[in-house]
Structure formats: C-alpha cells, structure tokens
Coordinates of C-alpha atoms and ligand atoms in Angstrom, one line a residue:
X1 CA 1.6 -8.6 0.9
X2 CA -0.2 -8.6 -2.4
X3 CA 2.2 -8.1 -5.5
X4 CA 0.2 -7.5 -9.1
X5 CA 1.6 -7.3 -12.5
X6 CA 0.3 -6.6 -15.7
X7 CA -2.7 -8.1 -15.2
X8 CA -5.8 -8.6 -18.0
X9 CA -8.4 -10.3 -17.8
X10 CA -10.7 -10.7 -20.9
X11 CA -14.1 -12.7 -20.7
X12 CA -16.5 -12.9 -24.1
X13 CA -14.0 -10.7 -26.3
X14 CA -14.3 -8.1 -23.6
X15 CA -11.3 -6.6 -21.5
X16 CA -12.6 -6.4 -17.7
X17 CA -9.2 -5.9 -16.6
X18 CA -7.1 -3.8 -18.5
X19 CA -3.3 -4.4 -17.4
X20 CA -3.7 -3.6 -13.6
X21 CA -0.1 -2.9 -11.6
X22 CA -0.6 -3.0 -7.7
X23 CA 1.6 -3.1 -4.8
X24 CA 0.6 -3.5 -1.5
X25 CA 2.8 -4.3 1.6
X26 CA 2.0 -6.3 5.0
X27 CA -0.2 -4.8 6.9
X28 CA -1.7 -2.2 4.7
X29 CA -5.4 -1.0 4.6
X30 CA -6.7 -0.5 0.8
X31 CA -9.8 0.2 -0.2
X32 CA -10.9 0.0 -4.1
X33 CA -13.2 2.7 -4.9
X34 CA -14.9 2.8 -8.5
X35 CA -18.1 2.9 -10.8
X36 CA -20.1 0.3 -11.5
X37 CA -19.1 -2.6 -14.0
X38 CA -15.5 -0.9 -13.4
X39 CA -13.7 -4.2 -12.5
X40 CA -13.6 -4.2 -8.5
X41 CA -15.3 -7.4 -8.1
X42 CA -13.2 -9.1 -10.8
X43 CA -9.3 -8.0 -8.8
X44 CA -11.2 -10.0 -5.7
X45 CA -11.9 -12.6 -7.6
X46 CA -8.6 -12.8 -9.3
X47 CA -7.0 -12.8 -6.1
X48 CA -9.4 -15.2 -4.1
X49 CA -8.8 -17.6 -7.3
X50 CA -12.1 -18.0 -8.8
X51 CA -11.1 -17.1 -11.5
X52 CA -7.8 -17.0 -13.5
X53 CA -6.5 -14.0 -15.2
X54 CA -5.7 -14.1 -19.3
X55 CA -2.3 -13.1 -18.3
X56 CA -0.2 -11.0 -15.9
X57 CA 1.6 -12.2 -12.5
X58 CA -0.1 -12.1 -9.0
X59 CA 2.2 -13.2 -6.0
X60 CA 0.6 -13.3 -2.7
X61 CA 3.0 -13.4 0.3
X62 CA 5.9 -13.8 -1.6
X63 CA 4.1 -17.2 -3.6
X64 CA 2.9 -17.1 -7.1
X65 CA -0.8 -17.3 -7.3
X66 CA -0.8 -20.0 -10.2
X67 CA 1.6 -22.3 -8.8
X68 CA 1.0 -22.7 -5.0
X69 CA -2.6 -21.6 -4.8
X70 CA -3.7 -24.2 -2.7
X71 CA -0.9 -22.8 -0.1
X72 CA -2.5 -19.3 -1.0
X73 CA -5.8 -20.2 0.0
X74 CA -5.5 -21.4 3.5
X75 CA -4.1 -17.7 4.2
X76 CA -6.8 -15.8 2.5
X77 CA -9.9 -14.5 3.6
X78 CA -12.6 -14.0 1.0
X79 CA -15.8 -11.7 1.4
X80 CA -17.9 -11.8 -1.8
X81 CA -21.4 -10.0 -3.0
X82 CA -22.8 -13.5 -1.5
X83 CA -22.6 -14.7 1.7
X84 CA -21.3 -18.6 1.1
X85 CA -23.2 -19.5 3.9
X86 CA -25.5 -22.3 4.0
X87 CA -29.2 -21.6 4.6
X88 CA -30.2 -25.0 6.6
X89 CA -26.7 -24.4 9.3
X90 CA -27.2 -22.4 12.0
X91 CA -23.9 -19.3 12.2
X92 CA -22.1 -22.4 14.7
X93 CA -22.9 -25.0 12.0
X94 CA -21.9 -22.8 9.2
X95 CA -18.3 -21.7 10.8
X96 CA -17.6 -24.9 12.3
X97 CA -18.2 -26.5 9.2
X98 CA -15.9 -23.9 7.3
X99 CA -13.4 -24.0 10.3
X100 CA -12.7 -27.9 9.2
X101 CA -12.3 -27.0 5.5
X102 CA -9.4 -24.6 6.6
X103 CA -7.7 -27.2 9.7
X104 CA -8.1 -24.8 12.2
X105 CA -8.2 -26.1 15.7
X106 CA -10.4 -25.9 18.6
X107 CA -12.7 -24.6 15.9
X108 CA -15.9 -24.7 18.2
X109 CA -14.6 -22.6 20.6
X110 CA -13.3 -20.5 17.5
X111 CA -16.8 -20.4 16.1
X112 CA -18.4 -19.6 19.1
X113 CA -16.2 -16.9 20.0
X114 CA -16.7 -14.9 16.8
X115 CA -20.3 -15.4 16.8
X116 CA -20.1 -13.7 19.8
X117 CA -17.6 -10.9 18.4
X118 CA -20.3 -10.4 15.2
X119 CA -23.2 -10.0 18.1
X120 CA -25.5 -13.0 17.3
X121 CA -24.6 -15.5 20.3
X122 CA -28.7 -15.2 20.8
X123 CA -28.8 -16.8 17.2
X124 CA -26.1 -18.9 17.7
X125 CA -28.2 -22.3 16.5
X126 CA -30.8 -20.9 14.8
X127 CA -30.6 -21.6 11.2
X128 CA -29.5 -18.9 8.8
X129 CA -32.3 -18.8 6.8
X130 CA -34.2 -17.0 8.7
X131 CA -31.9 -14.3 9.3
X132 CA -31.9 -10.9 8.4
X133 CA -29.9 -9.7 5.2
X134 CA -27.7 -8.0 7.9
X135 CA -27.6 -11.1 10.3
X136 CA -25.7 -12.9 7.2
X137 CA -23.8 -10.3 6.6
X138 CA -22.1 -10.6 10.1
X139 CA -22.2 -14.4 10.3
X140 CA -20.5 -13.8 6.2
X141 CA -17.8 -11.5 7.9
X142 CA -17.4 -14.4 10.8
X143 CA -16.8 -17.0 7.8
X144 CA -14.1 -15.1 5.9
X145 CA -11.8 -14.9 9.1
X146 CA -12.4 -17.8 10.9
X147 CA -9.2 -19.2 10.1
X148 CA -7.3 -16.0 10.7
X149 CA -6.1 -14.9 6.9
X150 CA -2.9 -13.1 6.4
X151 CA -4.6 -11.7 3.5
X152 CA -8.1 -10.5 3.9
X153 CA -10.7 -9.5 0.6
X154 CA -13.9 -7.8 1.4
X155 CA -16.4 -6.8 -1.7
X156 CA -18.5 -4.2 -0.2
X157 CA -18.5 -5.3 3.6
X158 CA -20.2 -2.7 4.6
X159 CA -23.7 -3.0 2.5
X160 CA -26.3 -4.2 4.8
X161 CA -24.8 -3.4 8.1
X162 CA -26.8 -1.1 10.6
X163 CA -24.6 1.2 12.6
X164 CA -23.8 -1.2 15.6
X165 CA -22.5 -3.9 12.5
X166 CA -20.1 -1.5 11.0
X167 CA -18.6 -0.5 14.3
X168 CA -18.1 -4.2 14.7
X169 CA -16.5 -5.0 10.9
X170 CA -14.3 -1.9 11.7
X171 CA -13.2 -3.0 14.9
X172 CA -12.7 -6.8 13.1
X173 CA -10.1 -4.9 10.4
X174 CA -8.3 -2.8 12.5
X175 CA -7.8 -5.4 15.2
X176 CA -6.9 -8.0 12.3
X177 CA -4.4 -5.1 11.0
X178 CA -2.6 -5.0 14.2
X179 CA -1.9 -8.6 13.7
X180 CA -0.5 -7.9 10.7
X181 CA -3.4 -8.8 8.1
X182 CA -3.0 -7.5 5.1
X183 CA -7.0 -5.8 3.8
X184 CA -8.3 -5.2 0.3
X185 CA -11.7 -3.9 0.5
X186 CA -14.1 -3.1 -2.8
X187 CA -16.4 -0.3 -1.6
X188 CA -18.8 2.4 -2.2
X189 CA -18.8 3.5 0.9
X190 CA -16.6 6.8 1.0
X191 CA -17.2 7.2 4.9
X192 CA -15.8 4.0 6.0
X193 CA -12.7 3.7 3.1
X194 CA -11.6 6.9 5.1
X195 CA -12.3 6.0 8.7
X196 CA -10.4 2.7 8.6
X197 CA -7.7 2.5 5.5
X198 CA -4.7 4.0 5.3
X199 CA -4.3 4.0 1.3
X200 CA -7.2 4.2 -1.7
X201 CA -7.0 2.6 -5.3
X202 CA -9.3 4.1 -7.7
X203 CA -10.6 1.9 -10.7
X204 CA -12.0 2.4 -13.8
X205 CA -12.6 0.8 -17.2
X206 CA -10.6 -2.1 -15.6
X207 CA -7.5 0.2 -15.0
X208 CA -6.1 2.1 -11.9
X209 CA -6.3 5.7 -12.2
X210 CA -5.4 6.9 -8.9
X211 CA -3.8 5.3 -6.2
X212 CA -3.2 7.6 -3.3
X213 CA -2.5 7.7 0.7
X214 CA -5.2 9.1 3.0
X215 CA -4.1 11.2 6.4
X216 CA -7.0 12.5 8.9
X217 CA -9.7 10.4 8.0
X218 CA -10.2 13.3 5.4
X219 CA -13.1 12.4 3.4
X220 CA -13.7 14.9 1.5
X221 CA -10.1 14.8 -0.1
X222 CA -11.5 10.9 -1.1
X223 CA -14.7 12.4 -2.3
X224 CA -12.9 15.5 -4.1
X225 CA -10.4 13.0 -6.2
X226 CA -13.2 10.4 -6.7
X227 CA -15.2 13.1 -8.5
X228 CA -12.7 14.4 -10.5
X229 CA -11.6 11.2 -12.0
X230 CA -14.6 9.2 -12.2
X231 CA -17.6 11.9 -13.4
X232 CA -17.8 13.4 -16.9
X233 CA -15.1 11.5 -18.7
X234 CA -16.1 8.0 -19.8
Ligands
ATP301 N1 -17.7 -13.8 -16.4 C1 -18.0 -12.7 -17.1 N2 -18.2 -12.7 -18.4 C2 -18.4 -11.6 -19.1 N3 -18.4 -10.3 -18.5 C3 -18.1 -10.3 -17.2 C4 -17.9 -11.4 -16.4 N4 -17.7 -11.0 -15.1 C5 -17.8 -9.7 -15.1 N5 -18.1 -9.2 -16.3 C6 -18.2 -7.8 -16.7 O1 -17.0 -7.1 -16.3 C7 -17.3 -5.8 -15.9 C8 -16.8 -5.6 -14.5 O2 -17.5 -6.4 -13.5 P1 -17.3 -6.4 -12.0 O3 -18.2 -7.2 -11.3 O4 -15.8 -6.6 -11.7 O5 -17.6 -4.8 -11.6 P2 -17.5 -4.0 -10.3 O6 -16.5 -2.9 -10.4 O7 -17.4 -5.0 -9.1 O8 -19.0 -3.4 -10.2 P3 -20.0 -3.1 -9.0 O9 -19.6 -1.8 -8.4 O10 -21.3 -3.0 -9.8 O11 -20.0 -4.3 -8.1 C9 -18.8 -5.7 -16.0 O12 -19.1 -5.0 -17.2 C10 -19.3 -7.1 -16.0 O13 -20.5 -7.2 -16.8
MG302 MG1 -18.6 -5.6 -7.6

C-alpha cells in the first residue's frame, strides 16, 4: 500500500514534482506512463528513498517514509535505469551478496532459484560483465526481489528484454501480485502497462493528469487517453 500526499520536489530552483496525490491499495498493478523529463523516475526515487522530497507525506504500508525508512526498505524492491549489479560478481555472487544486505535466509538456494526463474542458470558464475545489456537486465530484475518486497518499483523493466525476457518479468509481477505485492512500474511500454496492470497514472510536468482503471487489456483506450493528454499541449 503506497499512500502520497502533496508531494514537491524541487532541485536547482526547479519543480520536478509538482504536488503529486496518489493512492494505491495492496496488491494493485500501476503503471506510470509519461513524457520524457516528466518526473517518473523522480516518484521511484522518492519512494525507494534516494532521495527526499521538499515537502509532502509518503506512507508506505501504513509507515511514514521519513521516520521508519529503514523498516521501509527491507520491504521494498527497487528497479532503477541501472542495474546495481556489480560487474566483477557473477548473477550468484551478485544476489547472494544482496541477499545478506536484506537477512534473507537460505539465500543461496534463493539465489540460485531465481537465477533459474530469470533463465541464466548456464551463466550462473560467470561474471556479469560480460553479459549482454539484456542478461543484466534479468539478473537486475532477480536483485530487486530477492528478498520478496511487499512493495515493488520498476523504472522501465521492460527496456532491453527480448520476447522470452518479458514473458518472464510478466510472469515475475503477476505471480508476486498473487502474493500480495504491491507494483509501481515507470514505462513506455504501452503493450505491457495493459497486458499486466490493472490501473494507469499518467504524469506530466511533475503532476498527475489522469489516473484511470484499465479492463480487457485494451490498449488502444491507454494509447487513445495518452495522446490526448500528453501531445499538443505543453
Ligand atoms: N537531481 C536533479 N537536479 C536537477 N534536476 C533534476 C534532477 N533529477 C532530475 N531532474 C530533472 O527533473 C526532470 C524529471 O526527471 P525524471 O528523471 O524524473 O524524468 P522521467 O519522467 O523519468 O523521464 P524519462 O522518461 O526520460 O526517464 C527532468 O527535467 C530532469 O532533468
Ligand atoms: Mg525516467
């Protein structure tokens, strides 16, 4: 559950966030569509706590993000434009190693397992920097849920994937879902905000403009309204 109130945030005397009000209940799907420079990436961050907003009140699960973010942390799962990894690890090396930051145990089995979910057992101890921007792209995915978040963040998940990959990340959210994970996912990718989340947030100029349900996997509805709102008008 992921509770947003009034929030700004301002960096060199410019608004990137322009008093953004969000709701969004246990369990939900959301994808954030917008423009480039809009604010996407910013929410995430926001939310992941890399940065800290000028003002406004974000509760995550029911706690206040600027009093108990260190509880906050070990129940989120952060995706960002970079992967996190490190280059010299091999994918076990890399989510073992993040596996201890977090407590979790058995985490070699763990780590094993989801290398094997994200398809790159063969690569298991090879080390990542020779990998494909794809390859870390699934062993990224890997990372952000190897402790099992409550709440899951994904900027643009989908960008590098081949069509085996996405399947996979798909399968990853909606299984996580049925758990009970609550998703917020940045994307540009129309197809994939339609086929797998239930709701979509659009932003722009650091505000939201539309915030609306999707039925049917109807994409072109997502397309029609993202048009509308986002083309023409600055
Ligand atoms: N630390 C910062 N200092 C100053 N400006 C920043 C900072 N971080 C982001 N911005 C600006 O805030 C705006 C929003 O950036 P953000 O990365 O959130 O956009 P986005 O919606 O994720 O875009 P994209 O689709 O290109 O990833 C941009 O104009 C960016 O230049
Ligand atoms: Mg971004």
């Amino acid at each position: 559950m992921i509770e947003i109130q009034k929030l700004i945030k301002q960096a060199d005397n410019k608004l990137i966030l322009r008093g953004v009000d969000l709701s969004i209940t246990k369990g939900e799907t959301v994808a954030i569509l917008g423009p480039n420079g809009a604010g996407k990436s910013t929410l995430l961050k926001v939310l992941a706590n890399l940065i800290k907003p000028t003002s406004g009140q974000v509760k995550i699960n029911g706690m206040d993000l600027k009093k108990e973010h260190l509880k906050i942390k070990k129940i989120v799962g952060y995706l960002p434009h970079s992967s996190l990894l490190y280059d010299h690890f091999s994918p076990l090396e890399n989510l073992v190693f993040f596996g201890n930051v977090y407590g979790i145990n058995n985490v070699e089995t763990s780590a094993i397992e989801l290398v094997k979910e994200v398809g790159l057992s063969f690569f298991l101890n090879e080390p990542v920097k020779n990998f494909s921007r794809g390859m870390i792209q699934r062993i990224a995915i890997a990372r952000a849920i190897i402790h099992e978040p409550e709440v899951l963040l994904l900027d643009e998940p989908h960008t590098g994937l081949d069509q085996g990959a996405i399947a996979i990340l798909n399968n990853v959210i909606l299984t996580m879902k049925e758990k009970g994970t609550t998703t917020l996912m940045v994307t540009h990718d129309f197809k994939q905000a339609a086929e797998i989340c239930d709701r979509i947030i659009i932003v722009k100029n650091g505000k939201i403009v539309d915030d609306f349900k999707i039925k049917d996997r109807d994409l072109n509805f997502v397309s029609e309204k993202y048009q509308l709102l986002t083309e023409g008008v600055s």
